[in-house]
C-alpha cells in the first residue's frame, strides 16, 4: 500500500546588514545629531530603516535628545541602540532589528533572526531550517513581506514569503510594523515585515568587506561553507554611489523524523472487530469510534542546499530635494534531498475485508485510543522520495524622491519581481514492499510508539534483501510555479502647518500579480503499473536493496524501525526494464478485464516491451492560474501638538480576482486484486473558473504622546484585511489518492473565499531614561472574521460509469477550504535591555498571546498562535572579545484545528533554543568567530491532542559555524 499525496523590550532585536559591511561601519567614530521629538513632524521624521543601516543615527550615552554630538557605540550594543532609535522615531508601533546582530548571532537565515523580536516566532521547514514566521499568533499568510517597501514574490503556492531563499547577508535591516497607517500597504493582519537592502550613500567613501565560514552539523558526515562580501563606493562629490553584495552558501543536512503518523477511526460495527474486548461486537453503527494509526512512517532525510544571493543599488542625490535610487536583489536556492522511510499500513482489515489484527492482542484506553495490537499478513514497505527545490527570486525597482516646493514631497516607485520553482516531474516517490510480514504495535506516552516488524521466516527488517523486496508504487510529480508582480505607486505629502494640522498625505497604488502553478506527474498513467508487489528485485536479477544506516533517532527510546534497507530511485527505475518482455515475470493483471474481473481461460502473459517506461504529463486537476489586480488610494491627515503627534486616514482598496482550476469526476473505482489499491478511471478534465471582486475602506488612526522625557504612550486602531492565499483561491480538486485506497478529495481552494478581516487595537508604553536602559510594553487585540480553514467533510462519491458488479458508492473525506466563523487574538509584549560600563549587557522580552478560533464545530486556539514566547540574551563586548548566550522559548500551541480526524486538534510541544557565539578581534580589521545553535538538541514534536497519538517528530541536530570577517 502506498500513499502518494502526503504533506516575533524589548521591542527590537536582531537582523542584519550585510553582516560585514556593518562591521566596518560599526568601527567608525562619527558625529550625529539627534532629533527633539517635540520638533518632529511627519515631514521631518528620520527613516527608521535608514537608522538601522547607519551607525551615525543613534543617540549619545546620556539619552538627552538635544545632544548634538555623540559617539557611535560599536558592535551588538551599537546595533541595539540603532534598533531602539528606529523604534522611537517610527510613526506607529514598530519593532526593528539592525544588521550587526545578525552578523554576530548564529541565525541561518532572515526568518530565524526575526524570531528575536517580541511576538515573532519561526516556523521550520521540516528539514531543520527556519522558513516562515508568525507575528502575534497569526501565521505567515496573515503577514506581508516587503523589500524596500515592495512586495516580494514567492516560489510557493501561497503568499507567504519563504525566508530560506534569502541570504541574511544581503539584508541591511528589518522592521515589523505591528499597527497600520492609511499610507501603508494593505494586506496584513499579523504584521508587515519590511526588509531593507543597504544603500551606498548610507556611508560616504569606499568600503569593502568579506567573510568565509565553515559549517558543521552533528548529524551530518560532511559540513558546508559560506562566502560573502560587499563593496560600496561614492563619487561625484558623494552625490552618487554604487553598492554590490553577494553571498554563496553550500552545506549538507540531515534530519531524523517520524514523517507520517496518520490516524483514522472506526466503530466495532463498521469493522466487525471487538476493539474494547468486552466479548461482543457492538452492532450500533453510531457507537463509540476507536482511534488507531493508519500509516506509521519513520526515517531520515539527507540532502544538500546551495544558496546564492546578490544585491545591488545605485543612488544619485544631486540635491537635498531630489534623489534617484535603483536597486535589486537576486536569489538562487537549490535543494536536493532524499527521504528514506520505513512506512507501514496498519489498518485492521485486509483487502478482502477480513481482520488482520490478532483479536487477543488489542488494547484500548479510556480515550478509545487503540494502545496495542499485533497485525498479521502485513506488507512491510520501504520508500524513498527525491524532493528537489530549485527556486529563483529576483526583484528590481526604482524610486524618485522629489520636493518640487518646500511644502510638497512626492515619491514615485515602481518595480517588477518574479519567483520561480521548477520542479515539475522531478519529485519522485518510489515504494517496495515485503508481503507476509507481521508487526507488534504499542503506544508510548510522550514518545514514539513501538512497532516491531517481523519478516517471513522470523527475520528482522534490516535482514531483508533483493529476494524479499517487491516492486510497487512509482510516483513522479512536482510543480512548476511562477509568481510575477508588477506595481507602481505615488506618495505625496503637503505641509500645511495650520495649528495642530501639520500635513496631509495622499497616494495611489496599482499592483498586478499572477500566480501560475502547473503540476506535472504520472498519476493517471504509469504510477501504479506495478502496484500489488508482482515480483522481487532478485527475480529480475537486479541489485537494488542496500544495507541501512542503523542510527535513526538514536536519542529516542522505543522499539521502532531504526535500521532498514534502502534503495536509491535511479537504481530502482533502472532495474524495471528487466521485467519487460521477460517470460519469467508474468503480469498479474494481464487476465483482468476493464471491470477487474478475471477473463475465463486466460493465461497470464509477461509485461510488454516498454511497459516500464514512465509517462509524465501535465496534471490539470492539480494545476491552476490566479490573477489578482489591486487599485488603492489613501488620504492621511498628520497632526501634532507640543507633546503629541497623530495621524488619521483611510485607504480604499479595490481587488479583482480571476481563477482557473481543473477537475475530473470519478468514472470508475475497481479494486486491484490482492491489494488495497484501486484502478480509478476519471472523466475528461474540465476547467473550473471563478473569482470575483471586492471593495474595502480601511480606516486607521495612530497617536503618540510624550508623557515625560523618555516616556512615550502610543495608541493605534484600524481595520485591516488579509487576502486568501493563491492556492486557497484555486477551484481545483484532486481525488487521485483513491488509487491507493485512501478515499480523500483534496480541494485546492475556493474561488468564492472572502478576505479575512480584522478590527484591531494596539497600545504601547516606551521608556528610555538613557541608553543604558530601555523598557517597553505593548498590548494588542484583534477581532478576526472570515479566516480561512481547511475542514474535513464526509461525502459520498458515486462513480459515473461504475460496473454493475462493483460497489456503487464510496465514502470519501473531502478537505474543503472555507471561511471560518471568527477568531479573537489578544496579548501583551514586554521587553527590556540594560548595558553596563564593563561591556556586559542583557536583553530580554516575552509575549503572552491568547486566542480562540471557531471553524465549523471545532473551537480551539488559533492555529499557530503561541500562547507564551520569550527571548533572552546575555552578551559581553570589550577588549576585542565578543560573547553572546541566547535563549528562546515557545510554549505548546495548537498547530492545526484538525488533523486526520476533525475532532482532534494537532498540538506542538514547547521548544527551547539555546545559541551561543564567541568572537575575537585579531586586528581592527579582522575578526574570528565561532557560533553554535540548537545546543540543547531540541526536536519539533506534534501530537494529535492525546500524548500517545503522535503527529510528527523531527530532530535536525546541533549546528556549529566558525569563520573570519575582514573589512577595509
PDB file of C-alpha atoms in Angstrom, residues 708-957:
ATOM      1  CA  UNK A 708       7.554  62.916  30.108  1.00  0.00           C
ATOM      2  CA  UNK A 709      11.105  62.957  28.839  1.00  0.00           C
ATOM      3  CA  UNK A 710      11.857  59.435  27.703  1.00  0.00           C
ATOM      4  CA  UNK A 711       8.320  58.113  28.376  1.00  0.00           C
ATOM      5  CA  UNK A 712       6.006  57.736  25.368  1.00  0.00           C
ATOM      6  CA  UNK A 713       2.499  56.333  25.022  1.00  0.00           C
ATOM      7  CA  UNK A 714       1.263  55.074  21.652  1.00  0.00           C
ATOM      8  CA  UNK A 715      -2.276  54.110  20.646  1.00  0.00           C
ATOM      9  CA  UNK A 716      -3.486  52.703  17.335  1.00  0.00           C
ATOM     10  CA  UNK A 717      -6.762  51.482  15.866  1.00  0.00           C
ATOM     11  CA  UNK A 718      -7.503  50.213  12.380  1.00  0.00           C
ATOM     12  CA  UNK A 719      -9.414  47.878  10.163  1.00  0.00           C
ATOM     13  CA  UNK A 720      -7.302  45.512   8.101  1.00  0.00           C
ATOM     14  CA  UNK A 721      -7.650  42.699   5.615  1.00  0.00           C
ATOM     15  CA  UNK A 722      -5.597  39.688   4.696  1.00  0.00           C
ATOM     16  CA  UNK A 723      -6.234  38.158   1.303  1.00  0.00           C
ATOM     17  CA  UNK A 724      -6.662  34.414   0.822  1.00  0.00           C
ATOM     18  CA  UNK A 725      -3.611  32.614  -0.425  1.00  0.00           C
ATOM     19  CA  UNK A 726      -3.437  31.845  -4.110  1.00  0.00           C
ATOM     20  CA  UNK A 727      -3.806  28.130  -3.512  1.00  0.00           C
ATOM     21  CA  UNK A 728      -6.889  28.865  -1.432  1.00  0.00           C
ATOM     22  CA  UNK A 729      -8.428  30.657  -4.416  1.00  0.00           C
ATOM     23  CA  UNK A 730      -7.987  27.752  -6.794  1.00  0.00           C
ATOM     24  CA  UNK A 731     -11.134  25.751  -7.587  1.00  0.00           C
ATOM     25  CA  UNK A 732      -9.138  22.620  -8.465  1.00  0.00           C
ATOM     26  CA  UNK A 733      -9.971  19.273  -6.901  1.00  0.00           C
ATOM     27  CA  UNK A 734      -7.791  16.166  -6.649  1.00  0.00           C
ATOM     28  CA  UNK A 735      -9.124  12.694  -5.896  1.00  0.00           C
ATOM     29  CA  UNK A 736      -6.166  10.636  -7.142  1.00  0.00           C
ATOM     30  CA  UNK A 737      -5.456   9.261  -3.664  1.00  0.00           C
ATOM     31  CA  UNK A 738      -8.306   6.842  -4.336  1.00  0.00           C
ATOM     32  CA  UNK A 739      -5.820   4.919  -6.478  1.00  0.00           C
ATOM     33  CA  UNK A 740      -4.020   3.888  -3.282  1.00  0.00           C
ATOM     34  CA  UNK A 741      -7.208   3.004  -1.438  1.00  0.00           C
ATOM     35  CA  UNK A 742      -7.205   6.266   0.505  1.00  0.00           C
ATOM     36  CA  UNK A 743     -10.561   7.888  -0.129  1.00  0.00           C
ATOM     37  CA  UNK A 744      -9.694  11.574   0.149  1.00  0.00           C
ATOM     38  CA  UNK A 745     -10.568  14.524  -2.074  1.00  0.00           C
ATOM     39  CA  UNK A 746      -8.240  17.486  -1.689  1.00  0.00           C
ATOM     40  CA  UNK A 747      -9.795  20.833  -2.560  1.00  0.00           C
ATOM     41  CA  UNK A 748      -7.032  23.141  -3.692  1.00  0.00           C
ATOM     42  CA  UNK A 749      -9.151  26.071  -2.586  1.00  0.00           C
ATOM     43  CA  UNK A 750     -12.331  28.008  -3.100  1.00  0.00           C
ATOM     44  CA  UNK A 751     -12.571  30.959  -5.517  1.00  0.00           C
ATOM     45  CA  UNK A 752     -15.515  32.357  -3.544  1.00  0.00           C
ATOM     46  CA  UNK A 753     -13.467  32.971  -0.420  1.00  0.00           C
ATOM     47  CA  UNK A 754     -13.781  36.382   1.191  1.00  0.00           C
ATOM     48  CA  UNK A 755     -10.749  38.259   2.508  1.00  0.00           C
ATOM     49  CA  UNK A 756     -10.078  37.755   6.172  1.00  0.00           C
ATOM     50  CA  UNK A 757     -10.946  40.946   8.047  1.00  0.00           C
ATOM     51  CA  UNK A 758      -9.921  42.341  11.422  1.00  0.00           C
ATOM     52  CA  UNK A 759     -10.702  45.187  13.780  1.00  0.00           C
ATOM     53  CA  UNK A 760      -7.508  45.754  15.700  1.00  0.00           C
ATOM     54  CA  UNK A 761      -6.360  47.930  18.566  1.00  0.00           C
ATOM     55  CA  UNK A 762      -2.829  48.484  19.897  1.00  0.00           C
ATOM     56  CA  UNK A 763      -1.280  50.334  22.824  1.00  0.00           C
ATOM     57  CA  UNK A 764       2.347  50.606  23.849  1.00  0.00           C
ATOM     58  CA  UNK A 765       4.367  52.325  26.537  1.00  0.00           C
ATOM     59  CA  UNK A 766       8.037  53.019  25.880  1.00  0.00           C
ATOM     60  CA  UNK A 767      10.511  54.224  28.497  1.00  0.00           C
ATOM     61  CA  UNK A 768      14.007  55.360  27.515  1.00  0.00           C
ATOM     62  CA  UNK A 769      15.653  57.012  30.540  1.00  0.00           C
ATOM     63  CA  UNK A 770      19.087  56.570  28.970  1.00  0.00           C
ATOM     64  CA  UNK A 771      20.873  54.400  26.527  1.00  0.00           C
ATOM     65  CA  UNK A 772      21.806  52.092  29.351  1.00  0.00           C
ATOM     66  CA  UNK A 773      18.197  51.164  29.925  1.00  0.00           C
ATOM     67  CA  UNK A 774      15.133  50.718  27.748  1.00  0.00           C
ATOM     68  CA  UNK A 775      11.796  49.258  28.833  1.00  0.00           C
ATOM     69  CA  UNK A 776       8.811  48.662  26.602  1.00  0.00           C
ATOM     70  CA  UNK A 777       5.348  47.155  26.968  1.00  0.00           C
ATOM     71  CA  UNK A 778       2.620  46.679  24.383  1.00  0.00           C
ATOM     72  CA  UNK A 779      -0.900  45.265  24.343  1.00  0.00           C
ATOM     73  CA  UNK A 780      -2.973  44.306  21.337  1.00  0.00           C
ATOM     74  CA  UNK A 781      -6.403  42.989  20.426  1.00  0.00           C
ATOM     75  CA  UNK A 782      -7.684  41.672  17.105  1.00  0.00           C
ATOM     76  CA  UNK A 783     -11.186  40.509  16.259  1.00  0.00           C
ATOM     77  CA  UNK A 784     -10.908  38.471  13.082  1.00  0.00           C
ATOM     78  CA  UNK A 785     -13.685  37.247  10.827  1.00  0.00           C
ATOM     79  CA  UNK A 786     -13.728  35.081   7.735  1.00  0.00           C
ATOM     80  CA  UNK A 787     -10.384  33.455   8.372  1.00  0.00           C
ATOM     81  CA  UNK A 788      -9.671  30.528   6.093  1.00  0.00           C
ATOM     82  CA  UNK A 789      -9.552  26.962   7.339  1.00  0.00           C
ATOM     83  CA  UNK A 790      -9.391  23.504   5.791  1.00  0.00           C
ATOM     84  CA  UNK A 791     -12.136  21.286   7.138  1.00  0.00           C
ATOM     85  CA  UNK A 792     -12.563  17.550   6.510  1.00  0.00           C
ATOM     86  CA  UNK A 793     -16.108  16.757   5.437  1.00  0.00           C
ATOM     87  CA  UNK A 794     -17.604  13.309   4.879  1.00  0.00           C
ATOM     88  CA  UNK A 795     -19.003  12.940   1.356  1.00  0.00           C
ATOM     89  CA  UNK A 796     -20.345  10.050  -0.687  1.00  0.00           C
ATOM     90  CA  UNK A 797     -18.952   9.639  -4.205  1.00  0.00           C
ATOM     91  CA  UNK A 798     -20.862   7.678  -6.830  1.00  0.00           C
ATOM     92  CA  UNK A 799     -18.702   6.918  -9.886  1.00  0.00           C
ATOM     93  CA  UNK A 800     -20.498   7.837 -13.074  1.00  0.00           C
ATOM     94  CA  UNK A 801     -19.696   4.655 -15.016  1.00  0.00           C
ATOM     95  CA  UNK A 802     -19.184   2.052 -12.315  1.00  0.00           C
ATOM     96  CA  UNK A 803     -19.593  -1.585 -13.465  1.00  0.00           C
ATOM     97  CA  UNK A 804     -22.655  -3.270 -12.015  1.00  0.00           C
ATOM     98  CA  UNK A 805     -20.590  -5.949 -10.279  1.00  0.00           C
ATOM     99  CA  UNK A 806     -18.688  -3.364  -8.214  1.00  0.00           C
ATOM    100  CA  UNK A 807     -19.620  -1.235  -5.215  1.00  0.00           C
ATOM    101  CA  UNK A 808     -21.589   1.763  -6.375  1.00  0.00           C
ATOM    102  CA  UNK A 809     -20.938   4.279  -3.565  1.00  0.00           C
ATOM    103  CA  UNK A 810     -17.761   5.192  -1.738  1.00  0.00           C
ATOM    104  CA  UNK A 811     -17.281   7.171   1.472  1.00  0.00           C
ATOM    105  CA  UNK A 812     -14.705   9.909   0.941  1.00  0.00           C
ATOM    106  CA  UNK A 813     -13.310  12.653   3.158  1.00  0.00           C
ATOM    107  CA  UNK A 814     -13.196  15.951   1.275  1.00  0.00           C
ATOM    108  CA  UNK A 815     -10.797  18.556   2.631  1.00  0.00           C
ATOM    109  CA  UNK A 816     -12.791  21.706   1.893  1.00  0.00           C
ATOM    110  CA  UNK A 817     -11.399  25.243   2.108  1.00  0.00           C
ATOM    111  CA  UNK A 818     -13.841  27.608   3.819  1.00  0.00           C
ATOM    112  CA  UNK A 819     -14.105  30.956   5.549  1.00  0.00           C
ATOM    113  CA  UNK A 820     -14.217  30.169   9.248  1.00  0.00           C
ATOM    114  CA  UNK A 821     -16.505  31.861  11.698  1.00  0.00           C
ATOM    115  CA  UNK A 822     -14.282  34.120  13.785  1.00  0.00           C
ATOM    116  CA  UNK A 823     -11.197  34.440  15.936  1.00  0.00           C
ATOM    117  CA  UNK A 824     -10.138  36.724  18.768  1.00  0.00           C
ATOM    118  CA  UNK A 825      -6.491  37.329  19.496  1.00  0.00           C
ATOM    119  CA  UNK A 826      -5.102  39.479  22.262  1.00  0.00           C
ATOM    120  CA  UNK A 827      -1.831  39.650  24.066  1.00  0.00           C
ATOM    121  CA  UNK A 828       0.909  41.514  25.868  1.00  0.00           C
ATOM    122  CA  UNK A 829       4.545  42.069  24.913  1.00  0.00           C
ATOM    123  CA  UNK A 830       7.159  43.332  27.339  1.00  0.00           C
ATOM    124  CA  UNK A 831      10.877  43.801  26.925  1.00  0.00           C
ATOM    125  CA  UNK A 832      13.958  45.487  28.252  1.00  0.00           C
ATOM    126  CA  UNK A 833      17.663  45.915  27.870  1.00  0.00           C
ATOM    127  CA  UNK A 834      20.429  47.178  30.132  1.00  0.00           C
ATOM    128  CA  UNK A 835      24.110  47.909  29.467  1.00  0.00           C
ATOM    129  CA  UNK A 836      26.997  48.065  31.949  1.00  0.00           C
ATOM    130  CA  UNK A 837      30.223  50.057  31.515  1.00  0.00           C
ATOM    131  CA  UNK A 838      32.326  46.909  31.636  1.00  0.00           C
ATOM    132  CA  UNK A 839      30.906  45.586  28.373  1.00  0.00           C
ATOM    133  CA  UNK A 840      28.198  43.346  29.823  1.00  0.00           C
ATOM    134  CA  UNK A 841      24.633  43.688  28.634  1.00  0.00           C
ATOM    135  CA  UNK A 842      21.343  41.898  28.947  1.00  0.00           C
ATOM    136  CA  UNK A 843      18.289  41.912  26.747  1.00  0.00           C
ATOM    137  CA  UNK A 844      15.009  40.068  27.230  1.00  0.00           C
ATOM    138  CA  UNK A 845      11.439  40.062  26.002  1.00  0.00           C
ATOM    139  CA  UNK A 846       8.356  37.942  26.404  1.00  0.00           C
ATOM    140  CA  UNK A 847       4.976  37.702  24.743  1.00  0.00           C
ATOM    141  CA  UNK A 848       1.670  36.381  26.048  1.00  0.00           C
ATOM    142  CA  UNK A 849      -0.901  35.575  23.399  1.00  0.00           C
ATOM    143  CA  UNK A 850      -4.467  34.339  23.885  1.00  0.00           C
ATOM    144  CA  UNK A 851      -6.750  33.345  21.042  1.00  0.00           C
ATOM    145  CA  UNK A 852      -9.922  31.435  20.303  1.00  0.00           C
ATOM    146  CA  UNK A 853     -10.927  30.398  16.809  1.00  0.00           C
ATOM    147  CA  UNK A 854     -14.061  28.664  15.617  1.00  0.00           C
ATOM    148  CA  UNK A 855     -14.287  26.743  12.377  1.00  0.00           C
ATOM    149  CA  UNK A 856     -17.346  24.604  11.871  1.00  0.00           C
ATOM    150  CA  UNK A 857     -17.919  22.616  15.044  1.00  0.00           C
ATOM    151  CA  UNK A 858     -14.325  22.936  16.230  1.00  0.00           C
ATOM    152  CA  UNK A 859     -13.184  25.680  18.633  1.00  0.00           C
ATOM    153  CA  UNK A 860      -9.544  25.853  19.606  1.00  0.00           C
ATOM    154  CA  UNK A 861      -6.719  28.334  19.976  1.00  0.00           C
ATOM    155  CA  UNK A 862      -5.974  29.954  16.635  1.00  0.00           C
ATOM    156  CA  UNK A 863      -3.638  27.614  14.762  1.00  0.00           C
ATOM    157  CA  UNK A 864      -0.066  28.842  15.009  1.00  0.00           C
ATOM    158  CA  UNK A 865      -0.824  31.221  17.909  1.00  0.00           C
ATOM    159  CA  UNK A 866       1.830  30.503  20.525  1.00  0.00           C
ATOM    160  CA  UNK A 867       0.451  31.404  23.983  1.00  0.00           C
ATOM    161  CA  UNK A 868       3.803  32.287  25.522  1.00  0.00           C
ATOM    162  CA  UNK A 869       7.189  33.011  23.984  1.00  0.00           C
ATOM    163  CA  UNK A 870      10.341  34.552  25.402  1.00  0.00           C
ATOM    164  CA  UNK A 871      13.831  35.580  24.315  1.00  0.00           C
ATOM    165  CA  UNK A 872      16.820  36.339  26.482  1.00  0.00           C
ATOM    166  CA  UNK A 873      20.338  37.394  25.622  1.00  0.00           C
ATOM    167  CA  UNK A 874      23.395  37.925  27.782  1.00  0.00           C
ATOM    168  CA  UNK A 875      26.348  39.458  25.970  1.00  0.00           C
ATOM    169  CA  UNK A 876      29.804  40.896  26.574  1.00  0.00           C
ATOM    170  CA  UNK A 877      31.866  43.129  24.295  1.00  0.00           C
ATOM    171  CA  UNK A 878      35.179  44.536  25.495  1.00  0.00           C
ATOM    172  CA  UNK A 879      38.911  44.238  24.836  1.00  0.00           C
ATOM    173  CA  UNK A 880      38.220  42.811  21.393  1.00  0.00           C
ATOM    174  CA  UNK A 881      36.216  39.927  22.828  1.00  0.00           C
ATOM    175  CA  UNK A 882      32.584  39.404  21.946  1.00  0.00           C
ATOM    176  CA  UNK A 883      30.400  36.742  23.516  1.00  0.00           C
ATOM    177  CA  UNK A 884      26.674  36.024  23.500  1.00  0.00           C
ATOM    178  CA  UNK A 885      24.438  33.443  25.081  1.00  0.00           C
ATOM    179  CA  UNK A 886      20.875  33.447  23.784  1.00  0.00           C
ATOM    180  CA  UNK A 887      17.765  31.543  24.806  1.00  0.00           C
ATOM    181  CA  UNK A 888      14.423  31.291  23.030  1.00  0.00           C
ATOM    182  CA  UNK A 889      11.292  29.596  24.328  1.00  0.00           C
ATOM    183  CA  UNK A 890       7.990  28.812  22.644  1.00  0.00           C
ATOM    184  CA  UNK A 891       5.199  27.219  24.635  1.00  0.00           C
ATOM    185  CA  UNK A 892       2.896  24.465  23.499  1.00  0.00           C
ATOM    186  CA  UNK A 893       0.375  25.624  20.903  1.00  0.00           C
ATOM    187  CA  UNK A 894      -2.315  24.459  18.506  1.00  0.00           C
ATOM    188  CA  UNK A 895      -0.645  23.633  15.228  1.00  0.00           C
ATOM    189  CA  UNK A 896      -3.862  22.767  13.390  1.00  0.00           C
ATOM    190  CA  UNK A 897      -7.525  22.792  14.379  1.00  0.00           C
ATOM    191  CA  UNK A 898      -7.904  19.315  12.993  1.00  0.00           C
ATOM    192  CA  UNK A 899      -5.570  16.727  11.596  1.00  0.00           C
ATOM    193  CA  UNK A 900      -6.673  13.448  10.075  1.00  0.00           C
ATOM    194  CA  UNK A 901      -9.693  13.459  12.389  1.00  0.00           C
ATOM    195  CA  UNK A 902     -11.861  16.580  12.543  1.00  0.00           C
ATOM    196  CA  UNK A 903     -12.357  16.344  16.314  1.00  0.00           C
ATOM    197  CA  UNK A 904      -8.674  16.011  17.220  1.00  0.00           C
ATOM    198  CA  UNK A 905      -6.592  19.222  17.016  1.00  0.00           C
ATOM    199  CA  UNK A 906      -2.864  18.899  16.450  1.00  0.00           C
ATOM    200  CA  UNK A 907      -0.678  20.395  19.208  1.00  0.00           C
ATOM    201  CA  UNK A 908       3.023  21.227  19.024  1.00  0.00           C
ATOM    202  CA  UNK A 909       5.163  20.801  22.125  1.00  0.00           C
ATOM    203  CA  UNK A 910       7.282  23.556  23.725  1.00  0.00           C
ATOM    204  CA  UNK A 911      10.536  24.378  22.000  1.00  0.00           C
ATOM    205  CA  UNK A 912      13.707  25.586  23.734  1.00  0.00           C
ATOM    206  CA  UNK A 913      16.580  27.022  21.713  1.00  0.00           C
ATOM    207  CA  UNK A 914      19.990  27.867  23.173  1.00  0.00           C
ATOM    208  CA  UNK A 915      22.574  29.524  20.939  1.00  0.00           C
ATOM    209  CA  UNK A 916      25.978  30.985  21.614  1.00  0.00           C
ATOM    210  CA  UNK A 917      28.712  32.921  19.856  1.00  0.00           C
ATOM    211  CA  UNK A 918      32.280  33.868  20.689  1.00  0.00           C
ATOM    212  CA  UNK A 919      34.406  36.269  18.632  1.00  0.00           C
ATOM    213  CA  UNK A 920      37.833  37.901  18.871  1.00  0.00           C
ATOM    214  CA  UNK A 921      39.167  40.941  17.020  1.00  0.00           C
ATOM    215  CA  UNK A 922      42.516  39.702  15.809  1.00  0.00           C
ATOM    216  CA  UNK A 923      43.169  43.181  14.416  1.00  0.00           C
ATOM    217  CA  UNK A 924      40.989  46.235  13.970  1.00  0.00           C
ATOM    218  CA  UNK A 925      40.028  44.876  10.569  1.00  0.00           C
ATOM    219  CA  UNK A 926      39.903  41.126  11.180  1.00  0.00           C
ATOM    220  CA  UNK A 927      37.570  39.136  13.456  1.00  0.00           C
ATOM    221  CA  UNK A 928      37.456  35.406  14.087  1.00  0.00           C
ATOM    222  CA  UNK A 929      34.335  33.775  15.490  1.00  0.00           C
ATOM    223  CA  UNK A 930      32.647  30.516  16.395  1.00  0.00           C
ATOM    224  CA  UNK A 931      28.905  30.016  16.851  1.00  0.00           C
ATOM    225  CA  UNK A 932      26.520  27.247  17.783  1.00  0.00           C
ATOM    226  CA  UNK A 933      22.762  26.816  17.555  1.00  0.00           C
ATOM    227  CA  UNK A 934      20.271  24.324  18.968  1.00  0.00           C
ATOM    228  CA  UNK A 935      22.797  23.470  21.650  1.00  0.00           C
ATOM    229  CA  UNK A 936      20.110  21.687  23.689  1.00  0.00           C
ATOM    230  CA  UNK A 937      19.426  19.360  20.810  1.00  0.00           C
ATOM    231  CA  UNK A 938      15.722  20.173  20.643  1.00  0.00           C
ATOM    232  CA  UNK A 939      13.276  18.485  18.317  1.00  0.00           C
ATOM    233  CA  UNK A 940       9.937  19.518  16.838  1.00  0.00           C
ATOM    234  CA  UNK A 941       7.191  17.351  18.368  1.00  0.00           C
ATOM    235  CA  UNK A 942       3.494  17.333  17.485  1.00  0.00           C
ATOM    236  CA  UNK A 943       0.645  15.264  18.896  1.00  0.00           C
ATOM    237  CA  UNK A 944      -2.984  14.643  17.924  1.00  0.00           C
ATOM    238  CA  UNK A 945      -4.254  16.120  21.211  1.00  0.00           C
ATOM    239  CA  UNK A 946      -3.549  12.916  23.143  1.00  0.00           C
ATOM    240  CA  UNK A 947       0.022  12.376  24.282  1.00  0.00           C
ATOM    241  CA  UNK A 948       0.114   8.824  22.984  1.00  0.00           C
ATOM    242  CA  UNK A 949      -1.127   9.777  19.490  1.00  0.00           C
ATOM    243  CA  UNK A 950       1.827  11.491  17.793  1.00  0.00           C
ATOM    244  CA  UNK A 951       1.577  13.500  14.587  1.00  0.00           C
ATOM    245  CA  UNK A 952       5.146  14.499  13.669  1.00  0.00           C
ATOM    246  CA  UNK A 953       8.629  14.371  15.158  1.00  0.00           C
ATOM    247  CA  UNK A 954      11.821  15.879  13.726  1.00  0.00           C
ATOM    248  CA  UNK A 955      15.348  16.211  15.041  1.00  0.00           C
ATOM    249  CA  UNK A 956      17.760  18.256  12.915  1.00  0.00           C
ATOM    250  CA  UNK A 957      20.898  18.176  15.090  1.00  0.00           C
TER     251      UNK A 957
END
